[in-house]
mmCIF file of C-alpha atoms in Angstrom:
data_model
loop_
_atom_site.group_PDB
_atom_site.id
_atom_site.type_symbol
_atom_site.label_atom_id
_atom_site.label_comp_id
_atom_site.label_asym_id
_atom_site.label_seq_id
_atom_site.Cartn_x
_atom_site.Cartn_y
_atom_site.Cartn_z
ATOM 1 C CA UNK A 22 -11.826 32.215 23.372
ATOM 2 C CA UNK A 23 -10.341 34.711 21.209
ATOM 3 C CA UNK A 24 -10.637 34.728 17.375
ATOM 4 C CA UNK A 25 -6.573 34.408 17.022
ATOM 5 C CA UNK A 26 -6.809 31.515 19.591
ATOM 6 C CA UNK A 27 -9.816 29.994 17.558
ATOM 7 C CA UNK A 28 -8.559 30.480 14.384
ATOM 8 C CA UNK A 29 -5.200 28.502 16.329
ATOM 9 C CA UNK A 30 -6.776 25.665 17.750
ATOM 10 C CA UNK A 31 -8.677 25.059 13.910
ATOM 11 C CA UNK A 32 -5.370 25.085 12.275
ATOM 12 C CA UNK A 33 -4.401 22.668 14.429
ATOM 13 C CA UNK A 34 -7.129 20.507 14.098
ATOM 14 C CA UNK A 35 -6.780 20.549 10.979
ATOM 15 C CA UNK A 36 -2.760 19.634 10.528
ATOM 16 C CA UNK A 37 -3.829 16.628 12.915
ATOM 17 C CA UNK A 38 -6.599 15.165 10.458
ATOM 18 C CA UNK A 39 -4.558 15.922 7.339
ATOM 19 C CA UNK A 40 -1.634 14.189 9.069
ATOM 20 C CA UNK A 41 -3.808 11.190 9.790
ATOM 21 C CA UNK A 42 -5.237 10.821 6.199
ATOM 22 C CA UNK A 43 -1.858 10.998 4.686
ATOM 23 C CA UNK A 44 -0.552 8.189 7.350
ATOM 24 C CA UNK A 45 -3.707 6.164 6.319
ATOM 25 C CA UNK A 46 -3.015 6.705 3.008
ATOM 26 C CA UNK A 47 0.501 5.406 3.133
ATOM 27 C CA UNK A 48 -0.471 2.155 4.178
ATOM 28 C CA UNK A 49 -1.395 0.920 0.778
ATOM 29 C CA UNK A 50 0.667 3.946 -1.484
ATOM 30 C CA UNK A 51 -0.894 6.629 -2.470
ATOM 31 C CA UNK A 52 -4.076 6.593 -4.050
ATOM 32 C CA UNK A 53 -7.622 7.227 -3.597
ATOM 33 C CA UNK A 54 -9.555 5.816 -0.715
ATOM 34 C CA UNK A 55 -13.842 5.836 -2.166
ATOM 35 C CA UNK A 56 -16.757 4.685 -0.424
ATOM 36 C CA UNK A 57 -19.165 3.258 -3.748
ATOM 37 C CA UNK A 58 -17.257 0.230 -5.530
ATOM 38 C CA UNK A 59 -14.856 -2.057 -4.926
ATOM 39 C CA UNK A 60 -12.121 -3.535 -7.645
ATOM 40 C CA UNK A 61 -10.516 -6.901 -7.129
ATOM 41 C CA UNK A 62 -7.330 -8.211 -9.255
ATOM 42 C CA UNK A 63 -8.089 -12.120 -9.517
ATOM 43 C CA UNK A 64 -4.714 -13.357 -10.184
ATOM 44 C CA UNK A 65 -5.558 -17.053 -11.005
ATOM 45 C CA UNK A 66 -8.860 -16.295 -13.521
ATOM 46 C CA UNK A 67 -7.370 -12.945 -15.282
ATOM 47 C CA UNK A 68 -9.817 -10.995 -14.432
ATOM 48 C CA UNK A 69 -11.263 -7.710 -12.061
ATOM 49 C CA UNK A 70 -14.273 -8.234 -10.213
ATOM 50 C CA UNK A 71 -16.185 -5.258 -9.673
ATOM 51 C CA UNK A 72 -18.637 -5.308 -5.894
ATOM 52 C CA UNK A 73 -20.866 -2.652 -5.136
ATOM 53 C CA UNK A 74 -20.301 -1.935 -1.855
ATOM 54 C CA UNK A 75 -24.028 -0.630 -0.931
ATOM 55 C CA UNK A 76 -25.485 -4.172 -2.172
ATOM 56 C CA UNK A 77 -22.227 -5.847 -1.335
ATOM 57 C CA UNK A 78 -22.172 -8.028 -4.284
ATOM 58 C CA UNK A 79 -20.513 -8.357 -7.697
ATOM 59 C CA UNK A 80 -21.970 -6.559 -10.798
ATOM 60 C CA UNK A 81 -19.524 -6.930 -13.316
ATOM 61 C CA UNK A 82 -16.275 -9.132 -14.330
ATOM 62 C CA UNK A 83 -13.848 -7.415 -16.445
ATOM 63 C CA UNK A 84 -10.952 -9.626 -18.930
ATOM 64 C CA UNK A 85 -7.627 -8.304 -18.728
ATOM 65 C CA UNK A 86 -4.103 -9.503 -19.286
ATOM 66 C CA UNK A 87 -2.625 -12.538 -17.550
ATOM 67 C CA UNK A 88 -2.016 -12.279 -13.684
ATOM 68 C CA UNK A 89 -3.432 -9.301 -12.449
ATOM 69 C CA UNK A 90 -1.966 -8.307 -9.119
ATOM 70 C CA UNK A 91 -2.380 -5.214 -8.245
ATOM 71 C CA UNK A 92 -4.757 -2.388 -8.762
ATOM 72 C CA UNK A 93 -4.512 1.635 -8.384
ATOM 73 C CA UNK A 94 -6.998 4.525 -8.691
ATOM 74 C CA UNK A 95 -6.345 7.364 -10.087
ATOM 75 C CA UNK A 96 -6.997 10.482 -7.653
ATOM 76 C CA UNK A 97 -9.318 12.318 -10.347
ATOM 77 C CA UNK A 98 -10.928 9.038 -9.949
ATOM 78 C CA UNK A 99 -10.919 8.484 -13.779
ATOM 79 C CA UNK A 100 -8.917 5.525 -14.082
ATOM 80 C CA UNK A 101 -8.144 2.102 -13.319
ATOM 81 C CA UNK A 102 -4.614 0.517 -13.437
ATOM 82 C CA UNK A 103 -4.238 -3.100 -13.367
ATOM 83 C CA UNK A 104 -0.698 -4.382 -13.436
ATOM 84 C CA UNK A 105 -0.395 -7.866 -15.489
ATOM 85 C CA UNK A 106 2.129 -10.044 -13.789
ATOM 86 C CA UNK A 107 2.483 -12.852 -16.104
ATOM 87 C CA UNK A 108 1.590 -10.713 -19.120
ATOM 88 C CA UNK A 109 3.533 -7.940 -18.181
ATOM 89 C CA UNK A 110 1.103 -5.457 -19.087
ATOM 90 C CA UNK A 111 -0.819 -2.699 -17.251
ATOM 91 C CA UNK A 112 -4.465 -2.419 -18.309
ATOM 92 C CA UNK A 113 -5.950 1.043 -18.046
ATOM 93 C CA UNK A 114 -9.664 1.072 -17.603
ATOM 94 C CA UNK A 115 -12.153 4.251 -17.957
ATOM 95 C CA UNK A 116 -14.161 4.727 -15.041
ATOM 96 C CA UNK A 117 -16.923 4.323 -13.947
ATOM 97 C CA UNK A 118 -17.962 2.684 -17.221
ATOM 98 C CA UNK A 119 -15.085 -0.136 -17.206
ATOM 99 C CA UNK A 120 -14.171 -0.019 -21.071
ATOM 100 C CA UNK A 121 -10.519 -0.323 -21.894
ATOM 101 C CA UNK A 122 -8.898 2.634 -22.280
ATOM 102 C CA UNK A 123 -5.065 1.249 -23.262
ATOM 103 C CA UNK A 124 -2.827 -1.747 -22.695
ATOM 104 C CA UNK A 125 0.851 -0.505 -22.016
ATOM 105 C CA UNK A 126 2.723 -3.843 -23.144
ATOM 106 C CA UNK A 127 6.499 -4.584 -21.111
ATOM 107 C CA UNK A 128 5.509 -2.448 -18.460
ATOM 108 C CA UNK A 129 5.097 -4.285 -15.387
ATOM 109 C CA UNK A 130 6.275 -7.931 -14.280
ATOM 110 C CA UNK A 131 5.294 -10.137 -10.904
ATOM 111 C CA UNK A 132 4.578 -7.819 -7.599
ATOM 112 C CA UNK A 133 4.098 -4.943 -10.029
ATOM 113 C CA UNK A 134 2.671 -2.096 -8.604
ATOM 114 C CA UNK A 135 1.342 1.379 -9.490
ATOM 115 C CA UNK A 136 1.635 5.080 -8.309
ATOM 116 C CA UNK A 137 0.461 8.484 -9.092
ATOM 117 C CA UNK A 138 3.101 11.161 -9.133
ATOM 118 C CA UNK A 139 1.888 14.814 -7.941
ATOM 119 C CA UNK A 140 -1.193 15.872 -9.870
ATOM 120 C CA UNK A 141 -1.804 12.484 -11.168
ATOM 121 C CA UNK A 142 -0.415 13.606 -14.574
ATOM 122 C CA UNK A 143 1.937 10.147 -14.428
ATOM 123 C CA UNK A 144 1.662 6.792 -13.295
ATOM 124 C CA UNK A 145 4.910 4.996 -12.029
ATOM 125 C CA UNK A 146 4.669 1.358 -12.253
ATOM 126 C CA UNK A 147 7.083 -1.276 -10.682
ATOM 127 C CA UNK A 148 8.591 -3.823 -13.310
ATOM 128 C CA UNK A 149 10.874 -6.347 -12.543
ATOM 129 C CA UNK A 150 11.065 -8.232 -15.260
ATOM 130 C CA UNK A 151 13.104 -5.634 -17.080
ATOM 131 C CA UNK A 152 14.662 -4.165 -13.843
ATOM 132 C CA UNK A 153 12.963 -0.698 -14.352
ATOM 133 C CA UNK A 154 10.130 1.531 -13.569
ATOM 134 C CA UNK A 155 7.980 2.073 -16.266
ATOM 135 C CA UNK A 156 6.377 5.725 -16.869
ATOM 136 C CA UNK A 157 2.932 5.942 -18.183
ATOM 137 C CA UNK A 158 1.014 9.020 -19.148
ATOM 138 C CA UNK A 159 -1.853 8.940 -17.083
ATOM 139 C CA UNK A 160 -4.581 10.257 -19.783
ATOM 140 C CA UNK A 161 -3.278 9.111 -22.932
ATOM 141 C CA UNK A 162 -1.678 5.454 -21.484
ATOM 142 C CA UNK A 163 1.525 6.045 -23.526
ATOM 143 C CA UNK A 164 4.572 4.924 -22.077
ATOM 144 C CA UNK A 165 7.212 7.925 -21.708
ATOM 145 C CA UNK A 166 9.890 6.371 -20.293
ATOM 146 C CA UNK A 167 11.766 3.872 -18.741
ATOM 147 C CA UNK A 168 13.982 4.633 -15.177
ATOM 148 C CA UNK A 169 16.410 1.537 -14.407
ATOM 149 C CA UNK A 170 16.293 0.655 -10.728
ATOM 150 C CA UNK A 171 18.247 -2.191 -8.901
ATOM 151 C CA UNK A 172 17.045 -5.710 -9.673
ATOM 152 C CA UNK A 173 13.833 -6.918 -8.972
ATOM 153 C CA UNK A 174 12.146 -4.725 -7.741
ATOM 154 C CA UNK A 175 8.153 -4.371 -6.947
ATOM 155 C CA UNK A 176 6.752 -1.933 -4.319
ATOM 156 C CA UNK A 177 7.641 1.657 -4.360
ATOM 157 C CA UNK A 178 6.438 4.746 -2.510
ATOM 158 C CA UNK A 179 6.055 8.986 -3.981
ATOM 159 C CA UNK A 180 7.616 11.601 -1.443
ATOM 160 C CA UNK A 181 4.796 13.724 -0.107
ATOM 161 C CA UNK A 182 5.584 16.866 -2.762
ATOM 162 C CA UNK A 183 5.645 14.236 -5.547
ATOM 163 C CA UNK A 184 8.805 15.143 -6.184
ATOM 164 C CA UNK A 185 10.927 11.608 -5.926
ATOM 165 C CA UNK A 186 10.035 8.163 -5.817
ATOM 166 C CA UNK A 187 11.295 5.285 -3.285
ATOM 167 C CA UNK A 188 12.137 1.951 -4.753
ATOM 168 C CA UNK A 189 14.062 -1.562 -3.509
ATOM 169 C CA UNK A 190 15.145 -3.814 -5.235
ATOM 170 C CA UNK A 191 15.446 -7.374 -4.201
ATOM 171 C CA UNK A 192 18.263 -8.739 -5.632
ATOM 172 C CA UNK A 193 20.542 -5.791 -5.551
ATOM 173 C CA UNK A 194 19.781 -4.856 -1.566
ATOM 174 C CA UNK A 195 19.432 -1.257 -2.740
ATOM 175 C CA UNK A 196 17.208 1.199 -2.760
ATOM 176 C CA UNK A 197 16.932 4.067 -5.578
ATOM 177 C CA UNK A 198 15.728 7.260 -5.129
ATOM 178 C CA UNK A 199 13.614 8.215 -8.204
ATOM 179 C CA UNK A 200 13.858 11.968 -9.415
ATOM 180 C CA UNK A 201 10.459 12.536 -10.893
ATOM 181 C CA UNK A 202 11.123 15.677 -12.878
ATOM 182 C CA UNK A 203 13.764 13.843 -15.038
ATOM 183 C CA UNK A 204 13.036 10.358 -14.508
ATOM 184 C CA UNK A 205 16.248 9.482 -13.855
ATOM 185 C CA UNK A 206 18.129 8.136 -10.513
ATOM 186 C CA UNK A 207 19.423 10.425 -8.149
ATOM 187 C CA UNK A 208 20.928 7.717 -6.085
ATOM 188 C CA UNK A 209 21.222 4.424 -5.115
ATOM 189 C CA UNK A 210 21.200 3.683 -1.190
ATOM 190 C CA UNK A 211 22.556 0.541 0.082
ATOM 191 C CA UNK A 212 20.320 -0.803 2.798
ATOM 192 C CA UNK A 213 19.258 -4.343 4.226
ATOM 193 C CA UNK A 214 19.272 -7.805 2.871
ATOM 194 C CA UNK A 215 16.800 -8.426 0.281
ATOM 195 C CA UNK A 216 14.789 -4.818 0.730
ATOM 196 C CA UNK A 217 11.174 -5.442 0.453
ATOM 197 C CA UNK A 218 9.436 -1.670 1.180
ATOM 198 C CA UNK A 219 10.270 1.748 1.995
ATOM 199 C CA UNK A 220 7.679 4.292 3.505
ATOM 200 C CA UNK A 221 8.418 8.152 3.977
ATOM 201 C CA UNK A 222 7.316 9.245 7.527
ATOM 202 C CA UNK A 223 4.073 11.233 7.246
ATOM 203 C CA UNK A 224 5.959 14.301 7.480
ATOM 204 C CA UNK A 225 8.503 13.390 4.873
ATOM 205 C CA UNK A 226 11.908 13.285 7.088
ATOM 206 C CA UNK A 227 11.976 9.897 7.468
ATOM 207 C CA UNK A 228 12.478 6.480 4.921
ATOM 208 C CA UNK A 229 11.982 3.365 6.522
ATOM 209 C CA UNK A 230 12.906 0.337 4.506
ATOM 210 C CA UNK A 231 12.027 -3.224 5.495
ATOM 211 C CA UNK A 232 14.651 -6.041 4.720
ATOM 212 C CA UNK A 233 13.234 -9.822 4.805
ATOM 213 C CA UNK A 234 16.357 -11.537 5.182
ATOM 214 C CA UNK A 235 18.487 -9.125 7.489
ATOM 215 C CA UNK A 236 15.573 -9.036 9.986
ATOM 216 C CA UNK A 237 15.699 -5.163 10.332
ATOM 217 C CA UNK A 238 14.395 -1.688 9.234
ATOM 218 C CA UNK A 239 16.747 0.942 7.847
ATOM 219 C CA UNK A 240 16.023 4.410 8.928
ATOM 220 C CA UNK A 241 17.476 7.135 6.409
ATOM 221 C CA UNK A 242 17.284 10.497 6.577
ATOM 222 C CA UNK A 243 15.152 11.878 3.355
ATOM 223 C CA UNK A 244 16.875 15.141 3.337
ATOM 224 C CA UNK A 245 20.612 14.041 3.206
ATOM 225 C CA UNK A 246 19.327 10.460 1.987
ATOM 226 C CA UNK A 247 21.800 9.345 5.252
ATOM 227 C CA UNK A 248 21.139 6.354 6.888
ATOM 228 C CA UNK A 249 20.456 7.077 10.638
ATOM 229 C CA UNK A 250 20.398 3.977 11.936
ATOM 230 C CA UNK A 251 19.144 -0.288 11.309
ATOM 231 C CA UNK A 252 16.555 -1.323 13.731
ATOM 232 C CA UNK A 253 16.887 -5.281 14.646
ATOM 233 C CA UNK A 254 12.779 -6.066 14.188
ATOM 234 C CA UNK A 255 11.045 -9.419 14.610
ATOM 235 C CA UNK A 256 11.909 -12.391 11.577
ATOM 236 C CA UNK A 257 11.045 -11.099 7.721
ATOM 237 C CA UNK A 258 9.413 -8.289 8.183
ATOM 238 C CA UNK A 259 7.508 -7.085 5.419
ATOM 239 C CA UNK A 260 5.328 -3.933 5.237
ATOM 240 C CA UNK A 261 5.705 -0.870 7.256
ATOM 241 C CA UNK A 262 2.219 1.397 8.639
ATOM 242 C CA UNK A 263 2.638 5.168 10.080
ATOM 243 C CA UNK A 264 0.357 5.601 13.052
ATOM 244 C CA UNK A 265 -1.641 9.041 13.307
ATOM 245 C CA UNK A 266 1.123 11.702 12.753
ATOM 246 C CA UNK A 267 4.183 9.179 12.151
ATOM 247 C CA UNK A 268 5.407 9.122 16.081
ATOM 248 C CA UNK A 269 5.047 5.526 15.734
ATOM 249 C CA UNK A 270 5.825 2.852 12.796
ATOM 250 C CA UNK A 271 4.235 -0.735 12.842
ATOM 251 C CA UNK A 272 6.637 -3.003 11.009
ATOM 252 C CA UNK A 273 4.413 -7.109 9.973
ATOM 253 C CA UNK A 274 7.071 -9.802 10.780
ATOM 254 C CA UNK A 275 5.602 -12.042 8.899
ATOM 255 C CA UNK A 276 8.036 -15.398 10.273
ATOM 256 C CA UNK A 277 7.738 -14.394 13.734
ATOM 257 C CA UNK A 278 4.038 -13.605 13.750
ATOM 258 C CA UNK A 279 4.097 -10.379 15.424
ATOM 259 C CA UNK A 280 4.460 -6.548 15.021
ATOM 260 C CA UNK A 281 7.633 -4.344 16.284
ATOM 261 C CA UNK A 282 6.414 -0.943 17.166
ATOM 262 C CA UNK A 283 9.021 1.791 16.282
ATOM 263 C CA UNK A 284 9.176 4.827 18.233
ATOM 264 C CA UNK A 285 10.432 7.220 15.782
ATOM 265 C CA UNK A 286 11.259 10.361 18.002
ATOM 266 C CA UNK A 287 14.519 7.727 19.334
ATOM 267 C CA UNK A 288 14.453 5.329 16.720
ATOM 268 C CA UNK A 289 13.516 2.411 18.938
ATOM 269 C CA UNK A 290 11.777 -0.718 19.374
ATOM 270 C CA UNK A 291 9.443 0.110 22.098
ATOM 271 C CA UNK A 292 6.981 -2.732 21.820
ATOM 272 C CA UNK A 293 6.313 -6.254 19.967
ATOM 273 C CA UNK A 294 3.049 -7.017 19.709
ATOM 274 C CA UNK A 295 1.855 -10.387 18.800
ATOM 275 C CA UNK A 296 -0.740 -11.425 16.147
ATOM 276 C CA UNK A 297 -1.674 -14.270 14.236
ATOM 277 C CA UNK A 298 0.455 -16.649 11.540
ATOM 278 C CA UNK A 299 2.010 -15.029 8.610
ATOM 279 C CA UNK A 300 1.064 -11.252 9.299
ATOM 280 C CA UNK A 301 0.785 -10.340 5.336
ATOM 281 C CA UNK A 302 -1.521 -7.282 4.735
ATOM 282 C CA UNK A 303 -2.534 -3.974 7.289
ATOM 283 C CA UNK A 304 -4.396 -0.733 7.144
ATOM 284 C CA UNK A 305 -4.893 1.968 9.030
ATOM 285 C CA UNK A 306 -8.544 3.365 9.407
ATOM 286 C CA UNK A 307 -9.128 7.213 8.726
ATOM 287 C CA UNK A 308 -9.663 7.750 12.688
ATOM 288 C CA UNK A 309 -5.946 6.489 12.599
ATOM 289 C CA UNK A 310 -6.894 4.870 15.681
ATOM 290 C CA UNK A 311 -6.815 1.040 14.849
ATOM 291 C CA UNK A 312 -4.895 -1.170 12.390
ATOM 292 C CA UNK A 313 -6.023 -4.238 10.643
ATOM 293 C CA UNK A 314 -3.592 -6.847 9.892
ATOM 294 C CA UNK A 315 -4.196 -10.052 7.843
ATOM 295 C CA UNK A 316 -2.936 -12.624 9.186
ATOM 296 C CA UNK A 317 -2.332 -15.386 6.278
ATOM 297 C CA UNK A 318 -1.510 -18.550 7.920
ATOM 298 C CA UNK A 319 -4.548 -18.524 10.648
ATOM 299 C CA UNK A 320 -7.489 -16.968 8.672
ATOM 300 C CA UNK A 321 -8.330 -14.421 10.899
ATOM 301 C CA UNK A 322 -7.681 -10.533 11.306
ATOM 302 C CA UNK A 323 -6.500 -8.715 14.267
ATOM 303 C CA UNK A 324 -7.586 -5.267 15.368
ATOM 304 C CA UNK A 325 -4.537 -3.380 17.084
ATOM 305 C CA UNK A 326 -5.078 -0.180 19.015
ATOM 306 C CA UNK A 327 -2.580 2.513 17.712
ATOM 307 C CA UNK A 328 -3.532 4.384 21.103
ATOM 308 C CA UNK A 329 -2.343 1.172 23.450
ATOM 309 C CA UNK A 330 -0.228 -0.817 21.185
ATOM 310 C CA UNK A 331 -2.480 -3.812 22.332
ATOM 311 C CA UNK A 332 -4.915 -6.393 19.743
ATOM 312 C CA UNK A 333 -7.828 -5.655 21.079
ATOM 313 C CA UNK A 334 -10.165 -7.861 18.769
ATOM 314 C CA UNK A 335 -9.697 -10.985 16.383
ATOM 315 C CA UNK A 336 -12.081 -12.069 13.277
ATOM 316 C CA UNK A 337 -12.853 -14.478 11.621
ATOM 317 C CA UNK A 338 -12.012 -14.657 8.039
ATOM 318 C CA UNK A 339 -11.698 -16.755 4.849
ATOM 319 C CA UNK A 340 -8.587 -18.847 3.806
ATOM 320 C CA UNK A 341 -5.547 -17.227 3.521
ATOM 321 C CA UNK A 342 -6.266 -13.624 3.599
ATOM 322 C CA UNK A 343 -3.961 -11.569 1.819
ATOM 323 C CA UNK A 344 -4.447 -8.180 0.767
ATOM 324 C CA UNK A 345 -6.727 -5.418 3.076
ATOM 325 C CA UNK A 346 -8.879 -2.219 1.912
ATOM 326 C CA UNK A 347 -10.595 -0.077 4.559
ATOM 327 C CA UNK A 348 -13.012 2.242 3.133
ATOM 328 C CA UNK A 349 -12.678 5.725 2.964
ATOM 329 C CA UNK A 350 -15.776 6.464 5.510
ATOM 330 C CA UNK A 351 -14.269 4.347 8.078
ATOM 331 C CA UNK A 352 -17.501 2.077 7.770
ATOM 332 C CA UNK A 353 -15.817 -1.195 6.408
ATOM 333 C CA UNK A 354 -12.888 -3.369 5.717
ATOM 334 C CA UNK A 355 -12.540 -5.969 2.562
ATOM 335 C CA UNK A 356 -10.126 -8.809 2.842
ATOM 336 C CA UNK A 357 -9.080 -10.884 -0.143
ATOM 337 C CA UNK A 358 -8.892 -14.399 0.941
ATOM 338 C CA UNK A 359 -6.653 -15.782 -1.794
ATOM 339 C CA UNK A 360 -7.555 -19.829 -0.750
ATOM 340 C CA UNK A 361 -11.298 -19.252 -0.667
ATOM 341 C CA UNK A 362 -11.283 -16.692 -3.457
ATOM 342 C CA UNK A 363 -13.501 -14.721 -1.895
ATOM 343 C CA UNK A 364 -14.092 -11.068 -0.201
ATOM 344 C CA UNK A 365 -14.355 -10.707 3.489
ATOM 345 C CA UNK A 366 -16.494 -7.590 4.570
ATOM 346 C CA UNK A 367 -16.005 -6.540 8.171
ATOM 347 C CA UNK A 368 -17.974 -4.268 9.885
ATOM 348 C CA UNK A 369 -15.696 -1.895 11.492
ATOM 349 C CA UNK A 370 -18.933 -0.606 14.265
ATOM 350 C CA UNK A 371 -19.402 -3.990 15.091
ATOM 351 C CA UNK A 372 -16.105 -5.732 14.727
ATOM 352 C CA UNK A 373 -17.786 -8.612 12.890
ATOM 353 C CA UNK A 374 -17.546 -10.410 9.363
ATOM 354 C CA UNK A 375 -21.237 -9.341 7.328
ATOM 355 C CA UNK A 376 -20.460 -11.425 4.572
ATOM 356 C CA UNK A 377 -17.955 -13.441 2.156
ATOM 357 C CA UNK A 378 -19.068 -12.586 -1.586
ATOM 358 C CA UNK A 379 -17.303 -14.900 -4.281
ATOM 359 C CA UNK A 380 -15.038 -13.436 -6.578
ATOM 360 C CA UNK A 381 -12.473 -14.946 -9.287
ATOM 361 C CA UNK A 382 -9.924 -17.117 -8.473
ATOM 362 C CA UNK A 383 -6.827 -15.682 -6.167
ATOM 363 C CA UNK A 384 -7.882 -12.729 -5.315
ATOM 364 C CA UNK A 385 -4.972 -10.344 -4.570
ATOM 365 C CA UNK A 386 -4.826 -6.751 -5.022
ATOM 366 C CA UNK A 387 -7.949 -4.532 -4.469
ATOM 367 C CA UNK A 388 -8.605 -0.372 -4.782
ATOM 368 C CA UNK A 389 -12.016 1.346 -3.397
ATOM 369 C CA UNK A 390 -13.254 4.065 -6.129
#
């Protein structure tokens, strides 16, 4: 083999693992993905239960506003952002020594959840109480401004130069487009029935955007910001997972207990594969070889083959698993089981549950640090 030819094929192989991390990424927003500790929102106790994932048990509690939900890593690794539902606060906490750095007051609402805009320097946080997205300096925790969105809205997604933000709203079946270096709205794009999220393609030419009540996925062009073309899907679907290199979206139909696999290249349904009750949660492990979906109404987790579009495993978990976390090394996967309040660990060699450590009550969102 020639040195051009090596030098070739390492490029490659490179484009195709950094085209798998940022479709693995996507699956829960960008963020970091760590290996050494484990943070869990406990909506019902107000509180963030910190597990060591080595002993696989919990070594501290932290207080924090009322209703955490949701909770996002900084990629210098730094800090902790817990959004506040009922509160409506975001609680910034130093890492790895868990003191409080700020509380950002009428900054979040219910569903709240956090971002990181292109070299961390800002977080973007969802609030729907107020009908905005609240942005918060990421070192100092002061709030610099506030973008209005449509109404309601919760989840939202960064384009992959950090350059613009992606967020529905609920109530007003649109979704803005977020212009990051003026924090204003570029535009407003009506889509679906009650929008609930909107994912940019791995290599950033895509938006797909979920509606619950319209039973469909909106495909828009990012570049024109065009729709292309709405995708009839299985009943309220929910979130939306790039496979390894975006050729293929996985869209949770959470009424009709199954998943529709897109085929992006014609914009197509080409499969519907079925899983258990109330598909809520997924991730996508580094390999980008398997996702994990939650499955909330049947306590269990099924283990789909992004090379076969096939389940090819079931587990056990607790009662009513919600949110999922894979670990950055591929080795496990935590499950928040919001009825037991507990945390599921599955071994991802062996495909089995290792253990159920108690946490606080309801817990809900988690981040790996």
């Amino acid at each position: 083999m020639t040195a051009v030819r090596r030098a070739v094929n390492i490029g490659i192989l490179a484009m195709a693992s950094l085209l798998i991390v940022r479709s693995a990424a996507l699956a829960h927003g960008a963020g970091v993905r760590g290996t050494q500790t484990l943070y869990v929102a406990n909506e019902g106790s107000d509180t963030v239960s910190v597990m060591d994932v080595g002993s696989m048990k919990v070594t501290g509690t932290i207080a924090v506003g009322s209703g955490p939900q949701h909770v996002a890593i900084s990629p210098d690794r730094r800090y902790a952002f817990v959004t506040c539902s009922r509160s409506a606060e975001v609680w910034i906490l130093d890492l790895p020594t868990h003191a409080v750095a700020s509380v950002v007051p009428n900054a979040t609402g219910p569903g709240g959840q956090t971002v990181f805009g292109a070299g961390a320097t800002y977080a973007y946080v969802t609030n729907s109480l107020y009908s905005r997205v609240t942005v918060i300096e990421t070192t100092t925790g002061k709030k610099v401004a506030m973008i209005p969105v449509g109404e309601a809205p919760t989840r939202i997604s960064i384009s992959a130069d950090g350059g613009h933000a992606y967020v529905p709203s609920e109530r007003s079946n649109t979704v803005a487009v977020l212009n990051l270096s003026l924090n204003v709205v570029a535009v407003e794009l009506p889509v679906g029935v009650k929008p609930y999220a909107a994912e940019i393609s791995p290599d950033g030419k895509y938006l797909l955007v979920s509606s619950t009540d319209s039973n469909a996925v909106t495909v828009i062009d990012a570049a024109t910001r065009k729709p292309l073309r709405r995708i009839p899907v299985g009943d309220d679907p929910h979130h939306v997972v790039f496979g390894p290199g975006g050729a293929f979206a996985y869209v949770l139909n959470r009424g009709s207990g199954n998943l529709s696999v897109i085929q992006m290249a014609n914009r197509q349904v080409v499969a519907t594969i079925p899983v258990g009750k109330e598909p809520s949660d997924a991730d996508i492990t580094p390999s980008g070889h398997y996702i994990y979906v939650t499955n909330m109404g049947s306590g269990d987790v099924s283990v789909i083959s992004t090379r076969t579009s096939a389940v090819v495993g079931t587990i056990p978990v607790g009662i009513h698993p919600h949110d999922i976390v894979i670990s950055g090394d591929g080795r496990y996967a935590f499950v928040a089981n919001t009825g037991s309040d507990d945390i599921s660990v599955i071994n991802l060699l062996s495909q089995a549950t290792v253990g159920r450590v108690p946490v606080g009550k309801r817990p809900s969102g988690m981040a790996l640090w």
